[in-house]
XYZ file of C-alpha atoms in Angstrom:
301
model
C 7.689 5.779 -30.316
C 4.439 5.938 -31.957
C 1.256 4.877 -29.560
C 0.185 1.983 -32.033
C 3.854 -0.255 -30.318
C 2.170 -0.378 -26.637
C -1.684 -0.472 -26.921
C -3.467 -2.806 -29.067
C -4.376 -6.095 -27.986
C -2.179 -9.365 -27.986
C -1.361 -11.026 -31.934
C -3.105 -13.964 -32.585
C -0.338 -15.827 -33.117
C 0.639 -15.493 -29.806
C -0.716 -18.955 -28.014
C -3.297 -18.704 -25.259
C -0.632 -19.756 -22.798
C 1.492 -16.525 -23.960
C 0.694 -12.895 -23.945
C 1.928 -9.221 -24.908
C 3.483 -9.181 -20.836
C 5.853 -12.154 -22.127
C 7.554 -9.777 -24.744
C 8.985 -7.209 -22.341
C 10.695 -5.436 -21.993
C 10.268 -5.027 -25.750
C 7.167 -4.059 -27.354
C 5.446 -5.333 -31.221
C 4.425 -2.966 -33.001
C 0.832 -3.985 -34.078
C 0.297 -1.971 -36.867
C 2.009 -4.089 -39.138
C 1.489 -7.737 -39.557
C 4.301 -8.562 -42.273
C 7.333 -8.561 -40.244
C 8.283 -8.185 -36.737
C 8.889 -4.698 -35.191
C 9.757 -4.219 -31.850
C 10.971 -1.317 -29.421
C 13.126 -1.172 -26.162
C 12.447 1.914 -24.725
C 15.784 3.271 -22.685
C 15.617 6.314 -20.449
C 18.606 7.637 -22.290
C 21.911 7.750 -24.374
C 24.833 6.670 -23.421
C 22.676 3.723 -22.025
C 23.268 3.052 -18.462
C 25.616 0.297 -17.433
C 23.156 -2.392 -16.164
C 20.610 -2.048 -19.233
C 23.265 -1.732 -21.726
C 25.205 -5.424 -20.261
C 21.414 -7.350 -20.400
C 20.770 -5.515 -23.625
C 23.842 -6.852 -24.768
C 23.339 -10.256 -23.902
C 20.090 -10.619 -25.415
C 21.960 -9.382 -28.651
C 24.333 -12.108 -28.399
C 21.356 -14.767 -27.508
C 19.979 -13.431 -30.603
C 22.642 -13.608 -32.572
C 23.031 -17.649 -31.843
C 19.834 -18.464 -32.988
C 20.094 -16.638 -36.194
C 23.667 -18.240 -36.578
C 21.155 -21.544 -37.058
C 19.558 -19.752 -40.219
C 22.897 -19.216 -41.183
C 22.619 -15.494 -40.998
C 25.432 -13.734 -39.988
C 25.669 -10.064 -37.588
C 27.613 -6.987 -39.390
C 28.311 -4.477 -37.378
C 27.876 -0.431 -38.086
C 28.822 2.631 -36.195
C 27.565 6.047 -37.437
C 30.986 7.914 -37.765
C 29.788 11.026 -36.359
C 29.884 8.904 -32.772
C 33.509 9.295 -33.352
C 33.682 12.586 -32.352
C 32.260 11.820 -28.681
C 33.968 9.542 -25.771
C 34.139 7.299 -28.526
C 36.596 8.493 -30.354
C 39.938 7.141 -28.456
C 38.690 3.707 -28.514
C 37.599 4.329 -32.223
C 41.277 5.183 -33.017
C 42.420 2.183 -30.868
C 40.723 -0.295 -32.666
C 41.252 0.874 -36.445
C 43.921 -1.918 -37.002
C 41.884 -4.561 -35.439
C 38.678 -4.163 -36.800
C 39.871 -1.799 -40.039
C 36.843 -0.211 -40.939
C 35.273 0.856 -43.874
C 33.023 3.606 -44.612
C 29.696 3.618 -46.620
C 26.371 5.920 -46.742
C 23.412 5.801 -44.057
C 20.098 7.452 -45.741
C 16.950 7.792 -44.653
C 14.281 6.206 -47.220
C 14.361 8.479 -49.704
C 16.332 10.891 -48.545
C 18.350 13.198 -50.900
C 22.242 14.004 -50.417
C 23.007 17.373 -49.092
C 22.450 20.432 -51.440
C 26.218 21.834 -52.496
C 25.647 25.235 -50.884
C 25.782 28.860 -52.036
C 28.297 31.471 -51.561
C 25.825 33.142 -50.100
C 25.186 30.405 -47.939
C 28.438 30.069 -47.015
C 29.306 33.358 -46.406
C 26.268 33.382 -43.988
C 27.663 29.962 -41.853
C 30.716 31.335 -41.060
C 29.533 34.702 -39.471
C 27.253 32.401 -37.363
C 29.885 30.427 -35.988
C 29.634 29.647 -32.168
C 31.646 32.096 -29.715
C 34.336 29.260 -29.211
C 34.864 29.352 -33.424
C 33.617 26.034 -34.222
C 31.030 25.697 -37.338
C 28.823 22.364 -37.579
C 29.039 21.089 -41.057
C 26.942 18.227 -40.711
C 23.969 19.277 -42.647
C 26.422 19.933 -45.246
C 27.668 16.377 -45.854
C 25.707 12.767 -46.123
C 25.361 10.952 -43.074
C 28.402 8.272 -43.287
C 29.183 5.057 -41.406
C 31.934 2.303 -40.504
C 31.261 -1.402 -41.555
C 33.074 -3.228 -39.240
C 33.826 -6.048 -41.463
C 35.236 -9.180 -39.470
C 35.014 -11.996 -37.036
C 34.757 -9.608 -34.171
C 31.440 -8.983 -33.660
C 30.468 -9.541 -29.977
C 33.679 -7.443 -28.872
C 32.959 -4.492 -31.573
C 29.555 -4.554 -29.967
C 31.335 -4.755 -26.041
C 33.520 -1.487 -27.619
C 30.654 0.666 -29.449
C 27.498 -0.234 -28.232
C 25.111 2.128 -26.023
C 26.290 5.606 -27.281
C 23.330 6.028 -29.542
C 25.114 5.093 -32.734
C 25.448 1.530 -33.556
C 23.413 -0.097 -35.971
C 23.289 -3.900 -36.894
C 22.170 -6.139 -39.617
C 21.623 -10.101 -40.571
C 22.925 -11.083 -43.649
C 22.834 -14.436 -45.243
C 26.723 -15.641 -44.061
C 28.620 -17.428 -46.555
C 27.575 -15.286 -49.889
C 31.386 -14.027 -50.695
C 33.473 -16.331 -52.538
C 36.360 -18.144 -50.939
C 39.929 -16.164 -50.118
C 42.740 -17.448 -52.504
C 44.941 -19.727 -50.014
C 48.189 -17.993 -50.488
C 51.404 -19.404 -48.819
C 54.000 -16.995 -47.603
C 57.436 -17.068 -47.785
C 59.169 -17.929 -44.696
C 61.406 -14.979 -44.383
C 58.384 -13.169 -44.716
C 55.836 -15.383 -42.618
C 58.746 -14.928 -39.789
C 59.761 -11.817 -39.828
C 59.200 -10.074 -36.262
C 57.330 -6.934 -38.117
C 54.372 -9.896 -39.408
C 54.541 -11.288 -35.629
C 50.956 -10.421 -35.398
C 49.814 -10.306 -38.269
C 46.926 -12.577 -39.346
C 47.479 -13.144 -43.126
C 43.892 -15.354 -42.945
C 41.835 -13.200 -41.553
C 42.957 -10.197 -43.634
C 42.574 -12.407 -47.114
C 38.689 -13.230 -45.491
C 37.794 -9.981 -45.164
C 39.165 -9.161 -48.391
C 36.509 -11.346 -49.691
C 33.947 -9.920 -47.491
C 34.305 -7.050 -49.720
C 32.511 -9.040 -52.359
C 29.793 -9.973 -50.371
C 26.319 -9.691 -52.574
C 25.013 -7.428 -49.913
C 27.181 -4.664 -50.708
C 25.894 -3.933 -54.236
C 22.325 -4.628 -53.329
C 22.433 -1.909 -50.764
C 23.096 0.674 -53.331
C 20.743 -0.776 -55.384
C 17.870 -0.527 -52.916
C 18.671 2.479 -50.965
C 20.307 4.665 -53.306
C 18.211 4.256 -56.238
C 16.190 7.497 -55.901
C 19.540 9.622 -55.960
C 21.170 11.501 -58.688
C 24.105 9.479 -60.593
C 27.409 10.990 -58.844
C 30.137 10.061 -56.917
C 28.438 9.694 -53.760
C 26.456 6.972 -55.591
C 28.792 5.506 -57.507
C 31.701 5.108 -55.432
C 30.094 4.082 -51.947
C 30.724 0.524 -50.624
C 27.686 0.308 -49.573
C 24.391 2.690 -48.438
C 22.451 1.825 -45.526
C 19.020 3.008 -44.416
C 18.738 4.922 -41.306
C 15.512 3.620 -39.878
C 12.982 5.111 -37.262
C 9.736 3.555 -36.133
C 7.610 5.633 -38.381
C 9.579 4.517 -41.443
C 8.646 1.268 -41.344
C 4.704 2.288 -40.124
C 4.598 4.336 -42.709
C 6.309 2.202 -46.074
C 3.826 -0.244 -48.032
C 4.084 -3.476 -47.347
C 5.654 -3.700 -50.795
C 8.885 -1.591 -49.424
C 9.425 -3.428 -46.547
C 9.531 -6.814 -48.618
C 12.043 -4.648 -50.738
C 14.075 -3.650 -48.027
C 14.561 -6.977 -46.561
C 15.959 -8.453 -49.640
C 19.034 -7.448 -47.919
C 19.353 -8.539 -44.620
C 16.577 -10.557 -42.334
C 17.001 -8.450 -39.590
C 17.603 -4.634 -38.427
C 18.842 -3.671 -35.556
C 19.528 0.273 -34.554
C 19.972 2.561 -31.525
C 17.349 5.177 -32.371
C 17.908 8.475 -30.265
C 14.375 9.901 -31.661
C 12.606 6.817 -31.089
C 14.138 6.888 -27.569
C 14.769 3.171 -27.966
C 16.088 0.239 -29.953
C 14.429 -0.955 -33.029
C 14.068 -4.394 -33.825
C 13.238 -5.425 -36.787
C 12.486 -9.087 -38.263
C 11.510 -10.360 -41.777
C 9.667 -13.275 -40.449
C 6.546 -11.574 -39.598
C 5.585 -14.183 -37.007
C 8.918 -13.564 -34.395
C 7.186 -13.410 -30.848
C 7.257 -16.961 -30.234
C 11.229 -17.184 -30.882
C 12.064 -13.410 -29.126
C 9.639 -15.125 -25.941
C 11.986 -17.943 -25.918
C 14.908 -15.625 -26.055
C 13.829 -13.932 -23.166
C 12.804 -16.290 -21.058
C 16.463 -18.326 -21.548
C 17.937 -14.926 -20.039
C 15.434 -15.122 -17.392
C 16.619 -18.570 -16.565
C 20.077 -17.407 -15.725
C 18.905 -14.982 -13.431
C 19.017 -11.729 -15.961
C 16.284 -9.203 -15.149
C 15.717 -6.488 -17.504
C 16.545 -3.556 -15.062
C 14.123 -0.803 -14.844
């Protein structure tokens, strides 16, 4: 994480009362004055059991008191994740949470060159000696929208590998699910004994959500018209800290058009990014923490 995070002196919007020492363990990121960044440095990924349960409360802390802004938590895993310890529980919970895939970019990052045969020829003689090739700088970086009511156990099942990333949307933007009655021999029929014929109509709508199209709009605006572009469900950015220390003020209002706050385990930054459109946060995330403290929760070092 960049040095200017952890030494500069205390905001002035912080009161005399309060101080930089009341915002750990996370620290603002001074640099830049309109919106909130903050870091939580971790030692390592997968996060370590006691850190990873208080990180997860705060999350769900946080998560009530944007609920009173009427913003609303969606939940994204980066699908390569998938492919670690993750997997079986990934495969477990595909009828439960169903999710869909969309693109995670970088600002400004370009999709993957189509390679040469030349190119190819040369990655599979460079294979490793047990015969598998990585192709992952051959294809965009993609990842699962967990779109439902199930966010604080999707979080419980994915967080703390290094690969879940969260956003704050403004809840309520899809229209309203059709209310569509079901035929009794079909409503009782042991197959639909589980089956929750709400929920799935709601999520259905989700799918309309304003968000959606806005994301391609934003983050996908610099690429070359193709399917990648035009068929995604949505396209994400894949944030560091020196993206936002680095954008114009100017992109960051741009990039929170879409959600009011940004949430992502960052392996480079060593940490968690959070990330706030109200550029005067410390008073609310000091009240945050300090409710945790109340109950006894320590942020374990």
């Amino acid at each position: 994480m960049t040095q200017e995070l952890i030494s500069t002196p205390a905001r002035r919007r912080l009161t005399a009362v309060r101080s930089l020492r009341q915002l750990e363990p996370f620290h603002r990121a001074n640099a830049i004055d309109d919106i909130s960044l903050y870091w939580l440095p971790v030692s390592e990924f997968p996060i370590k059991f006691r850190r990873r349960e208080w990180i997860l409360k705060f999350i769900a802390r946080l998560d009530e008191d944007l609920k009173q802004e009427k913003q609303t938590s969606e939940n994204f895993l980066l699908l390569k994740y998938t492919r670690t310890d993750l997997n079986e529980r990934f495969v477990n919970t595909m009828f439960d949470y169903r999710p869909m895939t969309g693109m995670l970019l970088a600002p400004n990052q370009q999709l993957p060159a189509v390679p040469t045969s030349m190119e190819i020829k040369k990655l599979t003689e460079s294979h490793s000696s047990d015969g598998l090739l990585n192709l992952d700088h051959l294809v965009p970086e993609y990842c699962a929208w967990f779109a439902g009511e199930q966010q604080p156990q999707q979080r419980q099942d994915f967080f703390g590998a290094g690969g879940m990333l969260m956003l704050w949307i403004d809840a309520g933007q899809e229209p309203v699910g059709p209310k569509i009655e079901l035929p009794r021999v079909l409503a009782t029929h042991p197959a639909m004994k589980d089956t929750n014929f709400d929920a799935m109509i709601r999520k259905g709508a989700r799918l309309q959500h304003p968000f959606l199209a806005k994301s391609r709009e934003i983050f996908a605006a610099h690429l070359p018209d193709g399917p990648a572009k035009k068929h995604s469900m949505f396209v994400l950015p894949r944030f560091n800290s020196s993206h936002f220390l680095d954008a114009s003020p100017d992109d960051r209002q741009r990039w929170f058009e879409i959600f009011s706050a940004y949430c992502i385990e960052s392996e480079q930054d060593r940490g968690i990014l959070l990330a706030f459109r109200d550029p005067d946060f410390d008073e609310r995330l000091i009240a945050l923490l300090e409710e945790i403290k109340k109950d006894g929760d320590e942020y374990p070092l």
